[in-house]
PDB file of C-alpha atoms in Angstrom:
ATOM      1  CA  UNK C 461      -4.197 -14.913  -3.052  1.00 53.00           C
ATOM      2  CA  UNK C 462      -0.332 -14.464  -2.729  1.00 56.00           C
ATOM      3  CA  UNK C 463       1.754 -15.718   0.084  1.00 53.00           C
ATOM      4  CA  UNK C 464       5.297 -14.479   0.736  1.00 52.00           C
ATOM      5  CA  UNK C 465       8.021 -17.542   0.442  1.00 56.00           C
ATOM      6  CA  UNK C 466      10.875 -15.869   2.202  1.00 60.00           C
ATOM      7  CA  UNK C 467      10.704 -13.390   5.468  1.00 60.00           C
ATOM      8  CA  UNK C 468      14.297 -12.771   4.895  1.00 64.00           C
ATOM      9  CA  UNK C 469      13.991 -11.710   1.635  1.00 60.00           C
ATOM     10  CA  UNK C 470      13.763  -8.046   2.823  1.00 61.00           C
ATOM     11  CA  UNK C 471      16.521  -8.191   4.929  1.00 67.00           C
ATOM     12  CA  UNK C 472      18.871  -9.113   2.104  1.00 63.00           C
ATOM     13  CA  UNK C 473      17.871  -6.823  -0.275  1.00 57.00           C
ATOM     14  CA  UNK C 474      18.707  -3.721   2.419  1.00 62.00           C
ATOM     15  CA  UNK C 475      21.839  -5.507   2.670  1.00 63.00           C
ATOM     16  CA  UNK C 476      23.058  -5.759  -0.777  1.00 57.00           C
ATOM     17  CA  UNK C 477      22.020  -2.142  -1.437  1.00 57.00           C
ATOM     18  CA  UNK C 478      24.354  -1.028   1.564  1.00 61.00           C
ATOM     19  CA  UNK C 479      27.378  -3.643   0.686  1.00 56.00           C
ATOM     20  CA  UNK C 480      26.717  -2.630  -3.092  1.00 51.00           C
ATOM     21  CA  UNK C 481      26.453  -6.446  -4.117  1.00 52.00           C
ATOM     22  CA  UNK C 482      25.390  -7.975  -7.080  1.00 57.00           C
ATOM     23  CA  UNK C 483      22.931 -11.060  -7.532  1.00 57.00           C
ATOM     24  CA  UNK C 484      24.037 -14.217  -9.131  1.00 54.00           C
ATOM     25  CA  UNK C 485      21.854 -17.275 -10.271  1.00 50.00           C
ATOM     26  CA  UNK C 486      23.121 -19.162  -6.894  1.00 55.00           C
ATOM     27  CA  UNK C 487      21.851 -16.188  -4.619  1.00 59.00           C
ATOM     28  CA  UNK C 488      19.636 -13.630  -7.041  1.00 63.00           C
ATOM     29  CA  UNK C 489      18.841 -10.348  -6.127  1.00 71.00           C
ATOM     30  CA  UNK C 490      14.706  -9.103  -5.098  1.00 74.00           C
ATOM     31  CA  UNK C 491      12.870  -7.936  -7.668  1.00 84.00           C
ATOM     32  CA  UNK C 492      10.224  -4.911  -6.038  1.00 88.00           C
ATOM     33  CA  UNK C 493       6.593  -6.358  -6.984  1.00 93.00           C
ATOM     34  CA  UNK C 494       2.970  -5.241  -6.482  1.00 95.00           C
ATOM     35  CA  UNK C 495      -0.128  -7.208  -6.860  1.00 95.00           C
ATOM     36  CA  UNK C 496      -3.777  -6.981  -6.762  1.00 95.00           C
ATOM     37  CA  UNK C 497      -6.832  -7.522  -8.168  1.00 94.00           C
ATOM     38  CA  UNK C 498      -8.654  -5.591 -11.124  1.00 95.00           C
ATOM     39  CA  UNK C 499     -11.559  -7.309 -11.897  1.00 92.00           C
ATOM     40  CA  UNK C 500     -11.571 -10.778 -12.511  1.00 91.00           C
ATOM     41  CA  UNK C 501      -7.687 -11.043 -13.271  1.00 94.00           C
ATOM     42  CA  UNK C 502      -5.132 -10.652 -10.441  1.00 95.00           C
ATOM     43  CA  UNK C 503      -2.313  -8.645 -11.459  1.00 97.00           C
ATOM     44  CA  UNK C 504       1.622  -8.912 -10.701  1.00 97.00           C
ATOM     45  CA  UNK C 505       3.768  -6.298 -11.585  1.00 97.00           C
ATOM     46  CA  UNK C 506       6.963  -6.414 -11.361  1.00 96.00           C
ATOM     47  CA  UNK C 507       9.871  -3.763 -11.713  1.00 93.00           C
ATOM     48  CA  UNK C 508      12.796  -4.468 -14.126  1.00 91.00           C
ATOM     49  CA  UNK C 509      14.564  -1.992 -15.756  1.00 88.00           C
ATOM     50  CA  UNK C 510      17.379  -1.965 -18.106  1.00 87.00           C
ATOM     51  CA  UNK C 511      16.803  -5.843 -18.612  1.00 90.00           C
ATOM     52  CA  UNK C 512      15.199  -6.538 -22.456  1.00 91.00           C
ATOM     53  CA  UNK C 513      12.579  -8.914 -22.433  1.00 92.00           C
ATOM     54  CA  UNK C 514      14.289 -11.739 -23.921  1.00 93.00           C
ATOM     55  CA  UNK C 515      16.422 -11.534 -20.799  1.00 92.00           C
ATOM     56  CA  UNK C 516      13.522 -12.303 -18.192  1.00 95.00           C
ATOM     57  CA  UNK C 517      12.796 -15.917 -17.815  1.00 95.00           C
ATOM     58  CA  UNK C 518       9.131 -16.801 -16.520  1.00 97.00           C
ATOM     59  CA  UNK C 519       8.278 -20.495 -15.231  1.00 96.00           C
ATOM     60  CA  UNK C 520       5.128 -21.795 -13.510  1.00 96.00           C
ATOM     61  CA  UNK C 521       5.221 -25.202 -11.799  1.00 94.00           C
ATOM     62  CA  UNK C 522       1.744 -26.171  -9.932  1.00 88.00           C
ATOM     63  CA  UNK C 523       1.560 -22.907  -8.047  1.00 90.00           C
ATOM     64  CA  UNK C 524       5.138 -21.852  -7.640  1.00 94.00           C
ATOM     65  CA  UNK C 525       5.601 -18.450 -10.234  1.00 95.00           C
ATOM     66  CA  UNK C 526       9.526 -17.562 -10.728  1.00 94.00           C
ATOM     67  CA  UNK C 527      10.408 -14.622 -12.662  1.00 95.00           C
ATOM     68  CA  UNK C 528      14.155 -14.472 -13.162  1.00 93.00           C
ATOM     69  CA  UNK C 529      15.740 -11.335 -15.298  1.00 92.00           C
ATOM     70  CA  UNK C 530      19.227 -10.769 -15.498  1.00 89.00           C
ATOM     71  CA  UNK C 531      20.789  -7.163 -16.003  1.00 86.00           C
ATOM     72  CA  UNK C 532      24.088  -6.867 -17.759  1.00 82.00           C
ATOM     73  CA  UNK C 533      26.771  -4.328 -17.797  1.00 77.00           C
ATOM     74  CA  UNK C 534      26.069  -1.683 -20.207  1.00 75.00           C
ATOM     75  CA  UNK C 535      28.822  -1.972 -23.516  1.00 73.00           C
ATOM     76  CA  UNK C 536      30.629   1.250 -23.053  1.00 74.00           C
ATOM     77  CA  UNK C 537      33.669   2.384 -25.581  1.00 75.00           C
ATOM     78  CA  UNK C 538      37.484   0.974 -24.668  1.00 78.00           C
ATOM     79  CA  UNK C 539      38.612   4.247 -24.242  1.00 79.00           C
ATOM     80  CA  UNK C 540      35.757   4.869 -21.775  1.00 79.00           C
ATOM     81  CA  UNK C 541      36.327   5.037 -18.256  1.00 80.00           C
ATOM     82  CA  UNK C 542      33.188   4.264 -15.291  1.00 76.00           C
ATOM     83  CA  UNK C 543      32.716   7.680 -13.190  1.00 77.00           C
ATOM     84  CA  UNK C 544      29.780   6.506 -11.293  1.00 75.00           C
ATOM     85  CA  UNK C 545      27.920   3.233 -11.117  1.00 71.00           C
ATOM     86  CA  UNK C 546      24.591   2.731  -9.016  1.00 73.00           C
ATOM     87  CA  UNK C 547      22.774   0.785 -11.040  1.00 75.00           C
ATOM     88  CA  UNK C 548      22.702  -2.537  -9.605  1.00 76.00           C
ATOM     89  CA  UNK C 549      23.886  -5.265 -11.941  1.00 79.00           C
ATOM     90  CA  UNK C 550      23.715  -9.006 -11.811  1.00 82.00           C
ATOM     91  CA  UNK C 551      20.260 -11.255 -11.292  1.00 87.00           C
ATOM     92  CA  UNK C 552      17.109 -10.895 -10.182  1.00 88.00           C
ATOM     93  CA  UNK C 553      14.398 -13.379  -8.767  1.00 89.00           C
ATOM     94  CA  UNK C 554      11.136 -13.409  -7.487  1.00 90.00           C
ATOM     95  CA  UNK C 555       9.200 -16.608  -6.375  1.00 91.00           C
ATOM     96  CA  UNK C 556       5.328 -15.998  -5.586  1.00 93.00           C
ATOM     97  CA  UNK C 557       3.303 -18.727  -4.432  1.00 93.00           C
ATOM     98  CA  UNK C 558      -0.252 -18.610  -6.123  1.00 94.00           C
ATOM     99  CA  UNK C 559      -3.651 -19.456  -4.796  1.00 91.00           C
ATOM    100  CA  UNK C 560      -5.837 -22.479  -6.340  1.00 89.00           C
ATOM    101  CA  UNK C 561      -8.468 -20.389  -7.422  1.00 90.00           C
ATOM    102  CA  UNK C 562      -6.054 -19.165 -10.121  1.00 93.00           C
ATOM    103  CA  UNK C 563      -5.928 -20.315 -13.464  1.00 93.00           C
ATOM    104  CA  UNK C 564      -2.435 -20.768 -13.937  1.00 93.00           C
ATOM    105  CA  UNK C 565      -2.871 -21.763 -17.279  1.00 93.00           C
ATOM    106  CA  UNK C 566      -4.278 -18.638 -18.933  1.00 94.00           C
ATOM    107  CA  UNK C 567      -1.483 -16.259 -17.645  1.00 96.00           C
ATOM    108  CA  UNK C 568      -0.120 -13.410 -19.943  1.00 97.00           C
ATOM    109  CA  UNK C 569       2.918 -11.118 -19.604  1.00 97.00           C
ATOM    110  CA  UNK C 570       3.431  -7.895 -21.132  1.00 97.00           C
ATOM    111  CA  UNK C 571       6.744  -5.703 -20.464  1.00 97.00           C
ATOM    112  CA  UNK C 572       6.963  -1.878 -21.026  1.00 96.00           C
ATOM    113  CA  UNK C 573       8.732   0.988 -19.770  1.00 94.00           C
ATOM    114  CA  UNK C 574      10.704  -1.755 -17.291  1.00 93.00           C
ATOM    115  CA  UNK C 575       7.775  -3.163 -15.503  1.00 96.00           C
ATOM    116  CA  UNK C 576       6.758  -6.690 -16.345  1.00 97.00           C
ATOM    117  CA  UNK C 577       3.116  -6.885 -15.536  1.00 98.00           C
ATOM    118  CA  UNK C 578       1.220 -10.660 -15.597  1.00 98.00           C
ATOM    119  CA  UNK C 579      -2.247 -11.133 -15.401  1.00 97.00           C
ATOM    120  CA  UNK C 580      -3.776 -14.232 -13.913  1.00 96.00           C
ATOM    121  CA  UNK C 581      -7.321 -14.644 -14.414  1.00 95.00           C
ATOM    122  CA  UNK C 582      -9.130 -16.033 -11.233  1.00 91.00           C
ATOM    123  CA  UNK C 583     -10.263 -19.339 -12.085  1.00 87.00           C
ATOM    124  CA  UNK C 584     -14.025 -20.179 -13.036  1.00 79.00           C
ATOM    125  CA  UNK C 585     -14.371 -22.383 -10.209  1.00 76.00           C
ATOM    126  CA  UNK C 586     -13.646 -19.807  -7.653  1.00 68.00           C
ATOM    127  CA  UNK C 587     -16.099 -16.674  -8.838  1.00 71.00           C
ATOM    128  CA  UNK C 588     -19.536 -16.567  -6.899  1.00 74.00           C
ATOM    129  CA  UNK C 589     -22.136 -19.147  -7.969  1.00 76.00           C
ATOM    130  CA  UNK C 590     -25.803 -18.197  -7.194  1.00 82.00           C
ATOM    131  CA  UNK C 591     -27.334 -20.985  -5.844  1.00 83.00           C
ATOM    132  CA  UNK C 592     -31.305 -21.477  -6.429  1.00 84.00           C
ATOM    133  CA  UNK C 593     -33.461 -23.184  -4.442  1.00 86.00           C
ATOM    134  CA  UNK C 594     -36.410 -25.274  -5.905  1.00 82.00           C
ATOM    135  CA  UNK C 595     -40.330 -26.128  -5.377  1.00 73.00           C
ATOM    136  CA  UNK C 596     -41.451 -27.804  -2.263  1.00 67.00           C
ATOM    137  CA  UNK C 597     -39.299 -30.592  -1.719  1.00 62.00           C
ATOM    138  CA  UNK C 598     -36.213 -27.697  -1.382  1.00 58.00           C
ATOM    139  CA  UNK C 599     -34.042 -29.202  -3.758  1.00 56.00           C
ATOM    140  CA  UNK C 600     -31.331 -27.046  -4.065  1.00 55.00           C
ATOM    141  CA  UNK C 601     -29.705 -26.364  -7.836  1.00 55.00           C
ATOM    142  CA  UNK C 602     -25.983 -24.633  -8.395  1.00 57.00           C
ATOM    143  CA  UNK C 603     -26.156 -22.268 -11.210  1.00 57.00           C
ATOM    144  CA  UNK C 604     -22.487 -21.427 -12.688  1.00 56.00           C
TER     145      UNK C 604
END
């Protein structure tokens, strides 16, 4: 139901985490993501945290999902001074091409504990149909 949009998404990702860089809107950051199916919903969940909600930006256009989320420094005291800092900083992005038998239009988000999880419901078009055949003459009816 998902196809990947960039094979060298990987690559970069084990790159910035060894250089230590940051994303930016030009050139975001990946964003780890599982998906599958529960049911008659496919499910995306994606792992952002310290970003609030009203920091993650979601857009569908035709079948093109982008979920953008930016993490900011953390305000610290001006007589503070930075010891250690892993936690990468800067923007995120994730592109995920979706299937036509999803209904794109019905999709809800809910964000907790740092993982944004969507739900797409699988279209009605796309669930089995029984299909009936009739009397004599064979006519065939689609039920559904």
């Amino acid at each position: 139901m998902l196809m990947r949009t960039d094979p060298f998404r990987e690559i970069d990702r084990l790159t910035q985490q060894l250089l230590g860089t940051s994303g930016t809107w030009s050139r975001p950051s990946a964003m780890p993501m599982d998906a599958y199916r529960e049911g008659d919903e496919y499910v995306i969940a994606l792992d952002v945290p310290g970003v609030t909600s009203e920091a993650i930006d979601i857009d569908v256009e035709r079948n093109m999902l982008t979920v953008k989320a930016e993490r900011r420094p953390v305000a610290k005291a001006d007589d503070g001074q930075m010891e250690l800092s892993e936690r990468p900083l800067g923007v995120f992005s994730r592109q995920v091409v979706l299937a036509d038998t999803l209904d794109t239009e019905h999709i809800t988000a809910d964000y907790e504990a740092g993982v944004l999880t969507l739900r797409i419901p699988i279209a009605e078009r796309a669930k089995p149909r029984k299909i009936t055949i009739g009397g004599e003459s064979g006519r065939k009816e689609i039920s559904g």
